[in-house]
Coordinates of C-alpha atoms in Angstrom, one line a residue:
Chain A
M1 CA 112.0 98.1 113.9
S2 CA 112.5 95.2 116.3
D3 CA 108.9 94.5 117.4
G4 CA 108.0 92.4 114.4
I5 CA 108.9 89.3 112.6
R6 CA 111.5 89.2 109.8
Q7 CA 111.0 86.3 107.5
E8 CA 113.2 84.5 105.0
I9 CA 111.7 82.6 102.2
D10 CA 113.5 80.5 99.6
L11 CA 111.6 80.9 96.3
R12 CA 114.3 79.6 94.0
G13 CA 113.0 77.2 91.4
L14 CA 109.6 78.8 91.4
T15 CA 108.3 80.8 88.4
C16 CA 106.0 83.8 88.6
P17 CA 103.3 84.4 89.9
E18 CA 104.2 82.0 92.7
P19 CA 107.0 84.0 94.3
V20 CA 104.8 87.2 94.2
I21 CA 101.9 85.4 95.8
R22 CA 103.9 83.9 98.6
T23 CA 105.7 87.2 99.4
K24 CA 102.4 89.1 99.4
K25 CA 100.9 86.5 101.7
L26 CA 103.7 87.1 104.2
F27 CA 103.0 90.8 104.1
D28 CA 99.3 90.3 104.6
K29 CA 100.3 89.5 108.2
A30 CA 100.6 92.7 110.1
Y31 CA 103.4 91.3 112.4
V32 CA 105.7 90.6 109.5
V33 CA 107.9 93.7 109.1
A34 CA 110.5 92.4 106.7
V35 CA 110.9 89.6 104.2
E36 CA 114.1 88.4 102.6
A37 CA 113.2 86.4 99.5
L38 CA 115.5 84.3 97.4
V39 CA 114.6 84.0 93.7
D40 CA 116.5 82.9 90.7
D41 CA 115.2 84.8 87.8
N42 CA 115.0 88.3 86.6
V43 CA 111.2 88.2 86.0
C44 CA 110.7 87.5 89.7
V45 CA 113.0 90.3 90.7
N46 CA 111.1 92.8 88.5
N47 CA 107.7 91.5 89.8
L48 CA 108.8 91.7 93.5
Q49 CA 110.0 95.2 92.9
R50 CA 106.5 96.1 91.6
L51 CA 104.9 94.4 94.5
A52 CA 107.1 96.4 96.9
R53 CA 106.0 99.7 95.2
T54 CA 102.4 98.7 95.7
L55 CA 102.8 97.6 99.3
K56 CA 104.9 100.7 99.9
V57 CA 107.7 98.7 101.4
S58 CA 111.4 99.3 100.6
C59 CA 113.1 96.9 98.3
E60 CA 116.8 96.0 98.0
V61 CA 118.1 93.5 95.4
E62 CA 121.4 91.8 95.9
D63 CA 122.9 89.7 93.1
K64 CA 124.2 86.6 94.7
N65 CA 125.8 85.2 91.6
G66 CA 123.3 82.7 90.3
Y67 CA 120.4 83.9 92.3
F68 CA 119.0 87.1 93.9
A69 CA 118.3 88.0 97.5
I70 CA 115.5 90.6 97.8
K71 CA 115.0 92.4 101.0
L72 CA 111.6 94.0 101.5
E73 CA 110.9 96.0 104.6
R74 CA 108.0 98.0 105.9
G75 CA 108.8 101.6 106.7
G76 CA 111.9 101.4 104.6
S77 CA 113.5 104.3 102.6
K78 CA 111.0 104.2 99.8
T79 CA 108.0 104.4 102.0
S80 CA 105.8 107.3 101.0
T81 CA 104.7 109.8 103.6
A82 CA 101.1 108.6 103.3
S83 CA 101.9 105.3 104.9
Q84 CA 104.3 106.6 107.6
S85 CA 101.7 105.5 110.1
S86 CA 102.8 101.9 109.5
H87 CA 105.9 102.7 111.5
T88 CA 103.9 102.8 114.7
H89 CA 100.7 101.0 113.8
P90 CA 100.9 97.7 112.0
L91 CA 98.7 97.6 109.0
P92 CA 95.2 96.3 109.8
I93 CA 94.8 92.6 109.0
S94 CA 91.9 93.5 106.7
V95 CA 94.3 95.2 104.3
K96 CA 94.5 92.7 101.5
I97 CA 95.2 93.0 97.9
G98 CA 93.6 90.7 95.4
T99 CA 90.3 88.9 95.8
T100 CA 89.1 86.0 97.8
P101 CA 86.6 83.8 96.0
T102 CA 83.7 84.8 98.2
E103 CA 84.3 88.5 98.0
V104 CA 81.5 90.7 96.6
V105 CA 82.9 93.4 94.3
T106 CA 81.7 96.7 95.5
V107 CA 82.2 100.0 93.8
L108 CA 81.6 103.4 95.3
F109 CA 80.3 105.8 92.6
I110 CA 80.6 109.4 93.7
T111 CA 79.0 111.9 91.4
K112 CA 79.2 115.1 93.6
D113 CA 81.3 116.6 96.3
Y114 CA 78.5 116.7 98.9
L115 CA 76.0 114.2 100.4
G116 CA 72.3 114.6 100.2
E117 CA 70.4 117.9 99.8
G118 CA 70.4 120.7 102.4
D119 CA 72.7 123.3 103.7
P120 CA 75.7 123.3 101.3
D121 CA 78.5 123.4 103.9
F122 CA 76.8 120.8 106.0
S123 CA 76.3 118.6 102.9
K124 CA 80.0 118.7 102.2
T125 CA 81.0 117.9 105.8
L126 CA 78.5 115.0 105.6
C127 CA 80.3 113.7 102.5
D128 CA 83.6 113.6 104.3
L129 CA 82.0 111.9 107.3
F130 CA 80.5 109.3 105.0
L131 CA 83.9 108.4 103.5
Q132 CA 85.6 108.4 106.8
T133 CA 82.9 106.1 108.2
V134 CA 83.2 103.7 105.3
F135 CA 87.0 103.6 105.8
A136 CA 86.8 103.2 109.6
S137 CA 84.2 100.4 109.3
G138 CA 86.8 98.4 107.4
H139 CA 84.9 98.3 104.1
R140 CA 87.2 98.2 101.2
P141 CA 85.4 98.7 97.9
R142 CA 87.2 97.6 94.7
A143 CA 87.2 101.2 93.5
I144 CA 86.0 104.6 94.3
L145 CA 85.0 106.3 91.1
L146 CA 84.7 110.1 91.1
V147 CA 82.8 111.9 88.4
N148 CA 81.5 115.5 87.9
S149 CA 82.0 117.6 91.0
G150 CA 83.0 114.4 92.8
V151 CA 86.5 114.9 91.4
R152 CA 86.8 118.0 93.7
L153 CA 87.2 115.6 96.6
L154 CA 90.7 114.9 95.3
A155 CA 91.8 118.5 95.1
K156 CA 94.8 119.6 97.2
D157 CA 92.6 121.7 99.6
S158 CA 89.9 119.0 99.9
S159 CA 89.0 117.9 103.4
A160 CA 88.3 114.4 102.0
L161 CA 91.7 114.0 100.5
K162 CA 93.2 112.3 103.5
V163 CA 90.6 109.6 103.7
L164 CA 90.7 109.0 99.9
N165 CA 94.5 108.6 100.3
D166 CA 93.9 106.2 103.1
F167 CA 91.7 104.1 100.8
R168 CA 94.3 104.2 98.1
D169 CA 97.0 103.1 100.5
A170 CA 94.7 100.2 101.5
G171 CA 94.6 99.0 97.9
V172 CA 91.4 100.6 96.8
E173 CA 91.6 102.2 93.3
V174 CA 90.6 105.9 93.7
L175 CA 89.9 107.1 90.2
A176 CA 88.7 110.4 88.8
C177 CA 87.0 111.1 85.5
G178 CA 89.5 112.8 83.2
L179 CA 87.0 115.0 81.5
C180 CA 85.7 116.2 84.8
V181 CA 89.2 116.8 86.1
D182 CA 89.8 119.0 83.0
F183 CA 86.5 120.8 83.4
Y184 CA 87.1 121.7 87.1
K185 CA 90.7 122.6 86.2
L186 CA 92.2 120.2 88.7
K187 CA 94.8 118.6 86.4
Q188 CA 97.7 120.0 88.6
D189 CA 96.2 118.5 91.7
I190 CA 95.6 114.9 90.7
A191 CA 98.2 112.3 90.0
T192 CA 98.0 110.9 86.4
E193 CA 97.5 107.3 87.5
Q194 CA 94.4 108.4 89.4
I195 CA 92.9 109.9 86.3
T196 CA 90.8 107.6 84.1
N197 CA 88.3 107.8 81.3
M198 CA 84.6 107.1 81.0
F199 CA 85.3 103.8 79.4
A200 CA 87.2 102.5 82.4
I201 CA 84.5 103.9 84.7
C202 CA 81.9 102.0 82.8
E203 CA 84.0 98.9 83.0
Y204 CA 84.2 99.1 86.8
L205 CA 80.5 99.7 87.1
F206 CA 79.5 96.8 84.9
A207 CA 82.1 94.5 86.6
A208 CA 80.8 95.3 90.0
D209 CA 78.4 93.1 92.0
K210 CA 77.3 96.1 94.1
I211 CA 77.4 99.8 93.3
I212 CA 77.0 102.3 96.1
Q213 CA 76.1 105.9 95.0
P214 CA 75.7 108.1 98.0
Chain B
M1 CA 76.4 85.5 70.7
N2 CA 74.3 82.8 72.4
N3 CA 77.2 80.4 72.4
Q4 CA 79.4 83.0 74.0
D5 CA 77.0 83.5 76.9
E6 CA 76.8 79.7 77.5
I7 CA 80.6 79.4 77.6
C8 CA 81.1 82.3 79.9
S9 CA 78.1 81.8 82.2
T10 CA 79.7 79.2 84.5
T11 CA 83.1 78.9 86.1
P12 CA 84.7 75.7 84.7
P13 CA 85.3 72.7 86.9
H14 CA 88.9 72.2 88.0
E15 CA 89.3 68.4 88.3
M16 CA 92.5 68.3 86.3
K17 CA 94.6 71.4 86.3
L18 CA 95.7 71.9 82.8
T19 CA 97.8 74.9 83.6
A20 CA 99.5 73.4 86.6
H21 CA 102.8 72.4 84.9
V22 CA 102.7 75.0 82.2
K23 CA 105.5 77.6 82.5
A24 CA 104.0 80.1 80.2
G25 CA 100.6 79.6 78.6
G26 CA 99.1 81.2 75.5
C27 CA 100.9 83.8 73.6
A28 CA 103.1 84.4 76.6
A29 CA 104.9 81.2 75.5
K30 CA 106.0 82.8 72.3
I31 CA 109.7 83.0 71.5
S32 CA 110.8 86.6 72.2
P33 CA 110.9 89.0 69.2
S34 CA 114.7 89.4 69.5
Q35 CA 115.3 85.6 69.6
L36 CA 112.9 85.1 66.7
A37 CA 114.7 87.7 64.6
E38 CA 117.9 85.8 65.2
I39 CA 116.3 82.4 64.4
V40 CA 114.8 83.5 61.1
R41 CA 117.9 85.6 60.0
G42 CA 119.8 83.9 57.2
L43 CA 116.8 81.9 56.0
P44 CA 116.8 81.9 52.2
E45 CA 114.3 84.2 50.4
F46 CA 111.7 82.3 48.4
D47 CA 111.2 84.0 45.1
V48 CA 107.7 82.8 44.4
P49 CA 106.0 85.1 41.9
N50 CA 102.5 84.8 43.4
L51 CA 103.5 85.1 47.0
L52 CA 102.3 88.5 48.3
T53 CA 104.0 88.3 51.7
T54 CA 107.5 87.4 53.0
I55 CA 108.7 86.0 56.3
Q56 CA 110.7 89.2 56.9
S57 CA 107.6 91.4 56.7
F58 CA 106.2 89.9 59.9
E59 CA 102.7 89.7 58.5
D60 CA 99.9 87.9 60.4
A61 CA 99.5 85.3 57.7
A62 CA 101.0 84.3 54.3
V63 CA 99.1 85.3 51.2
Y64 CA 99.4 83.4 47.8
K65 CA 97.7 84.9 44.8
I66 CA 95.8 82.2 42.9
S67 CA 94.2 84.4 40.3
E68 CA 93.4 88.1 39.9
E69 CA 90.2 87.5 41.9
L70 CA 91.4 85.1 44.5
A71 CA 94.2 84.7 47.1
L72 CA 94.9 82.0 49.6
V73 CA 95.7 83.1 53.2
Q74 CA 97.5 80.7 55.5
T75 CA 98.5 80.8 59.1
I76 CA 99.4 78.6 62.1
D77 CA 99.2 79.2 65.8
F78 CA 99.4 76.9 68.8
F79 CA 100.3 77.2 72.5
P80 CA 100.1 75.5 75.9
P81 CA 97.0 75.9 78.1
V82 CA 96.0 79.3 79.5
V83 CA 93.0 78.0 81.5
D84 CA 92.3 74.8 83.2
D85 CA 89.1 74.0 81.4
P86 CA 90.0 71.9 78.3
Y87 CA 87.0 73.0 76.3
L88 CA 87.7 76.7 76.9
F89 CA 91.4 76.2 76.2
G90 CA 90.6 74.6 72.8
R91 CA 88.3 77.4 72.0
I92 CA 90.7 80.1 73.0
A93 CA 93.6 78.5 71.0
A94 CA 91.3 78.2 67.9
V95 CA 90.0 81.7 68.2
N96 CA 93.5 83.0 68.5
A97 CA 94.7 81.0 65.4
I98 CA 91.7 82.0 63.2
S99 CA 92.4 85.7 64.2
D100 CA 95.4 85.9 62.0
I101 CA 93.1 85.2 59.0
Y102 CA 90.8 88.0 60.0
A103 CA 93.8 90.3 60.6
M104 CA 94.5 90.0 56.9
G105 CA 90.9 90.9 56.1
A106 CA 90.2 87.4 54.9
K107 CA 87.5 84.7 55.5
P108 CA 88.6 81.4 57.0
I109 CA 87.6 78.3 55.1
M110 CA 89.3 75.3 56.7
A111 CA 91.7 74.3 59.3
L112 CA 94.0 71.5 60.4
G113 CA 94.3 70.8 64.1
V114 CA 97.7 70.5 65.9
L115 CA 97.7 68.6 69.2
C116 CA 100.5 67.6 71.5
F117 CA 99.1 65.7 74.4
P118 CA 100.6 63.9 77.5
V119 CA 98.3 60.8 77.1
C120 CA 99.5 59.3 80.4
D121 CA 98.9 62.4 82.6
Y122 CA 95.3 63.3 81.5
P123 CA 92.3 61.2 80.6
L124 CA 91.6 61.2 76.8
S125 CA 88.4 63.0 77.4
V126 CA 90.5 66.1 78.2
A127 CA 92.0 65.9 74.7
Q128 CA 88.5 65.3 73.3
K129 CA 87.2 68.4 75.0
I130 CA 90.1 70.5 73.7
L131 CA 89.3 69.5 70.2
Q132 CA 85.6 70.1 70.7
G133 CA 86.3 73.7 71.8
G134 CA 88.4 74.2 68.7
A135 CA 85.8 72.7 66.4
D136 CA 83.0 74.8 67.9
A137 CA 85.1 78.0 67.3
L138 CA 85.6 76.9 63.6
K139 CA 81.9 76.2 63.2
E140 CA 81.1 79.7 64.4
A141 CA 83.7 81.1 62.1
G142 CA 82.1 79.3 59.1
A143 CA 85.2 77.2 58.5
A144 CA 85.7 73.4 58.4
L145 CA 88.0 71.2 60.5
V146 CA 89.5 69.0 57.8
G147 CA 92.2 67.0 59.6
G148 CA 95.3 67.5 61.7
H149 CA 98.2 65.9 63.4
S150 CA 98.8 64.8 67.0
I151 CA 101.8 63.6 69.0
Q152 CA 102.5 62.7 72.6
S153 CA 104.4 65.3 74.6
A154 CA 105.2 66.4 78.1
E155 CA 103.0 69.5 77.9
P156 CA 99.7 69.8 76.3
I157 CA 99.7 72.1 73.2
Y158 CA 96.9 72.9 70.9
G159 CA 96.3 75.1 67.9
L160 CA 95.3 75.3 64.3
A161 CA 96.8 75.8 60.8
V162 CA 94.1 77.8 59.1
S163 CA 93.4 78.6 55.5
G164 CA 91.4 81.5 54.3
L165 CA 90.4 83.3 51.1
I166 CA 90.4 86.9 50.0
H167 CA 90.3 89.1 46.9
P168 CA 93.9 90.2 46.3
Q169 CA 92.8 93.8 46.1
Q170 CA 91.2 93.7 49.6
I171 CA 94.1 92.4 51.6
L172 CA 94.6 94.3 54.8
T173 CA 98.4 94.3 55.5
N174 CA 100.5 95.8 58.3
G175 CA 101.9 98.3 55.9
G176 CA 99.0 100.3 54.5
A177 CA 98.6 102.9 57.3
K178 CA 98.7 106.5 56.2
S179 CA 100.0 109.6 58.0
G180 CA 97.1 111.0 60.1
D181 CA 95.3 107.7 60.5
A182 CA 93.7 106.9 63.9
L183 CA 94.3 103.5 65.5
V184 CA 91.3 101.5 66.6
L185 CA 91.6 98.6 69.0
T186 CA 88.7 96.1 69.2
K187 CA 89.5 94.1 72.4
R188 CA 90.9 95.0 75.8
I189 CA 94.5 94.8 76.8
G190 CA 96.1 93.0 79.8
S191 CA 95.2 89.4 79.3
G192 CA 98.7 88.3 80.0
A193 CA 98.7 89.8 83.5
L194 CA 95.2 88.6 84.2
L195 CA 96.0 85.0 83.1
L196 CA 98.8 85.0 85.6
A197 CA 96.4 86.1 88.3
H198 CA 94.0 83.5 87.1
K199 CA 96.7 80.8 87.3
A200 CA 97.1 81.9 90.9
E201 CA 93.3 81.5 91.4
L202 CA 92.9 85.1 92.3
L203 CA 90.7 86.2 89.5
V204 CA 87.0 85.7 90.1
G205 CA 83.6 86.9 89.3
A206 CA 82.9 89.6 86.7
S207 CA 86.6 90.2 86.0
L208 CA 87.2 86.6 85.1
Q209 CA 84.1 86.5 83.1
T210 CA 85.1 89.6 81.1
L211 CA 88.5 88.0 80.4
L212 CA 87.1 84.6 79.3
C213 CA 84.4 86.2 77.1
S214 CA 87.1 88.3 75.3
L215 CA 89.5 85.3 74.9
T216 CA 86.8 83.1 73.4
L217 CA 85.4 85.8 71.1
L218 CA 86.2 85.6 67.4
N219 CA 87.4 88.7 65.7
K220 CA 84.9 87.9 62.9
S221 CA 82.2 90.5 63.9
A222 CA 84.8 93.2 64.5
L223 CA 86.3 92.7 61.0
E224 CA 82.8 92.6 59.4
I225 CA 81.9 95.9 61.1
A226 CA 85.3 97.4 60.2
I227 CA 85.4 96.6 56.5
P228 CA 82.8 99.1 55.3
F229 CA 84.9 101.9 57.0
K230 CA 87.8 100.9 54.6
P231 CA 90.7 100.5 57.0
H232 CA 94.1 101.1 55.5
A233 CA 95.9 98.6 57.6
A234 CA 95.1 95.9 60.1
T235 CA 96.8 93.4 62.4
D236 CA 95.9 91.6 65.6
V237 CA 97.4 92.1 69.0
T238 CA 99.0 88.9 70.3
G239 CA 102.3 87.8 71.8
F240 CA 104.4 90.8 71.1
G241 CA 102.1 93.0 73.0
L242 CA 100.3 96.2 72.0
I243 CA 103.6 98.2 71.5
G244 CA 105.1 95.3 69.5
H245 CA 102.3 95.0 67.1
V246 CA 101.9 98.8 66.8
H247 CA 105.6 98.9 66.0
E248 CA 105.3 96.3 63.3
M249 CA 102.4 98.2 61.7
S250 CA 104.2 101.6 61.9
K251 CA 107.5 100.1 60.6
A252 CA 105.8 98.5 57.7
S253 CA 103.9 101.7 56.9
G254 CA 107.0 103.9 57.2
L255 CA 105.4 106.0 59.9
K256 CA 105.7 106.8 63.6
C257 CA 102.9 106.0 66.0
V258 CA 101.7 107.9 69.1
L259 CA 99.7 105.9 71.7
H260 CA 97.6 107.5 74.5
A261 CA 97.8 105.2 77.5
Q262 CA 94.6 106.6 79.1
N263 CA 92.6 105.7 76.0
V264 CA 93.7 102.1 75.9
P265 CA 90.8 99.8 77.1
F266 CA 92.3 97.6 79.8
F267 CA 90.7 94.6 81.3
P268 CA 89.1 95.3 84.7
E269 CA 91.7 94.7 87.4
A270 CA 94.6 94.3 84.9
L271 CA 96.3 97.5 86.1
S272 CA 96.0 96.6 89.7
Y273 CA 97.5 93.1 89.1
A274 CA 100.3 94.5 87.0
E275 CA 101.0 97.0 89.9
Q276 CA 101.3 94.1 92.3
G277 CA 103.8 92.3 90.2
F278 CA 101.7 90.0 88.1
V279 CA 103.6 90.8 85.0
P280 CA 104.4 87.8 82.7
A281 CA 108.0 87.0 81.6
G282 CA 106.9 87.7 78.0
A283 CA 106.1 91.4 78.9
Y284 CA 109.7 91.9 80.1
A285 CA 111.0 90.1 76.9
N286 CA 108.9 92.5 74.8
R287 CA 110.1 95.5 76.8
N288 CA 113.7 94.5 76.1
A289 CA 113.0 93.7 72.4
Y290 CA 111.3 97.1 71.8
E291 CA 113.3 99.3 74.1
S292 CA 115.1 101.0 71.2
I293 CA 111.8 102.0 69.4
A294 CA 109.5 102.6 72.3
Y295 CA 109.5 106.1 73.8
I296 CA 107.4 106.0 77.0
N297 CA 106.8 109.5 78.4
D298 CA 107.8 110.1 82.0
D299 CA 104.2 110.6 83.2
V300 CA 103.0 107.2 82.0
S301 CA 102.9 105.1 85.1
L302 CA 104.7 101.8 85.3
S303 CA 101.6 99.6 85.3
Y304 CA 100.3 101.2 82.1
A305 CA 103.6 100.7 80.4
D306 CA 103.8 97.1 81.7
L307 CA 100.4 96.3 80.2
M308 CA 101.3 97.9 76.9
F309 CA 104.2 95.3 76.6
D310 CA 102.0 92.5 78.0
P311 CA 101.7 89.6 75.6
Q312 CA 98.1 89.2 74.6
T313 CA 96.4 85.9 73.9
S314 CA 93.5 86.0 71.5
G315 CA 93.8 89.8 71.3
G316 CA 91.7 92.2 69.2
L317 CA 92.2 93.7 65.8
L318 CA 94.2 96.9 65.5
L319 CA 93.0 99.0 62.5
A320 CA 94.4 102.1 61.0
L321 CA 91.9 104.4 59.3
E322 CA 90.9 108.1 58.7
P323 CA 90.0 109.8 62.0
P324 CA 86.3 110.5 61.2
K325 CA 85.8 106.9 60.0
A326 CA 87.6 105.7 63.1
A327 CA 85.2 107.5 65.4
D328 CA 82.2 106.0 63.4
L329 CA 83.8 102.6 63.6
V330 CA 84.2 102.8 67.4
K331 CA 80.6 103.8 67.7
A332 CA 79.5 100.9 65.5
L333 CA 81.6 98.5 67.5
I334 CA 80.2 99.6 70.9
E335 CA 76.7 99.6 69.5
T336 CA 77.2 95.9 68.6
G337 CA 78.4 95.1 72.2
L338 CA 82.0 94.9 71.2
V339 CA 85.0 96.9 72.5
G340 CA 86.2 99.7 70.4
A341 CA 88.6 102.6 71.3
I342 CA 90.8 105.0 69.4
I343 CA 94.1 104.5 71.1
G344 CA 96.5 106.6 69.0
E345 CA 97.5 107.9 65.6
M346 CA 100.0 107.5 62.9
I347 CA 102.2 110.4 62.1
D348 CA 105.2 111.3 59.9
G349 CA 108.4 110.5 61.7
N350 CA 110.9 107.7 62.3
A351 CA 109.4 104.6 60.8
G352 CA 108.5 102.0 63.5
H353 CA 109.0 104.4 66.5
V354 CA 106.2 104.2 69.1
E355 CA 105.7 107.1 71.5
V356 CA 103.5 106.5 74.5
Q357 CA 101.8 109.5 76.0
A358 CA 99.8 109.4 79.3
R359 CA 96.7 111.0 77.7

């Protein structure tokens, strides 16, 4: 990948979370494709590895005898298929993890796998369209909470799965109610880390400034 | 609860950054469990007839039996700032210190303040506000501030040495849990990771408010609600993280513990910050220290595991009691507006082993 900037950053002498924040800020810029960070403690190494997993960039650690050189690169070996698109299209600038002080915390609360009342098939298509439109407009809610038949949107054969994965890759938490997942027998389809409980769902709803329930 | 609302309703001013030069604040500053074990090893045993606890038993507080009806409970806790607002810091440090008294099932009666303060770096009003925060927490706990000790130092440190009273028959130790008991937790987990995010000025709004409300909340009400349900064992979750304190309880009780990651109440956003690498050094130290007794199942994702090792400041009570009572306790806690969740159970098995299942 030659059409992007590779950056080096010396973070030695800094303690966490400073190295994580500085590295993350570099990756917030779409034109940065690789970062080599120098850190001098194990905690920073571990935390940068976690950051790399979340950003879906590859991460190589080299022990330089006294300090560590960590190479993080977009589209590296550990990149999942879901974010392969970052090979050709740089991540949109709006992809940002964490919060800015002015940000309004919005949560999408989806309680069924269709939108509105009417023809069943049409209502399902409309639901997909809604999610795709939210994504395309650049809105990034803090979380998308799926309950009742809403969890079906995460099923393997769901037409909304792609857009929900896009949200997830953009840092939005896409979470399904565990009880509902069990009820609709979708345990095999949905990753454990996307399954949550009613307690956590309530936490998100009460912590939100704005709740959108289509 | 009125006080609580007042404290949490506004974001504190940041004229003087208390946390700016602090390496690890709160319970994250704790010496790691493995280092501590090495430090206390070789200390003489004190054969005092009326002493009901020993250093080796890792209890939350020391208990001295004065008579058949009365025992004295003593504890001390202090740490560097976790937040920039001095009043909030004082209050959090005090609430955290008093918590050890509640963790023994006792009632705090009085406390001595411990203050280390860089008098040249901060105006004295900062120290005054720290003490005010501590004093207000003590007032709410129904205990008196009766003195203290202060020195100059490079880093601010504040805390309390607290005394409490209890009937010797009613002491809640680490070691009383019975096989089949359910474990109830009364505060959320993940404050270590979130305090890192807060230090980086990333945490705002409702998430910050939830965190500060929890940190400044006494475990007094939670204990008062729990006592009628007759818990067999209790402790509070602080610097050694959820797994560390669960381990201490299961070891002392001669049982194994199974935790269910999905049932643990985490702070809003804590998982997401842990995922992004906001994991405090103390969490890695805890992970290393408890590696040999913690069995994390493969389907538990890394961020859940990280938070279960995350050092907690001013954490909640962890109570072991019969499952039906545990369910009623959780209901009672939630009805009062507190946090309550059954996060695992004690079973027969290798004493002190902690297995973490995803669900």
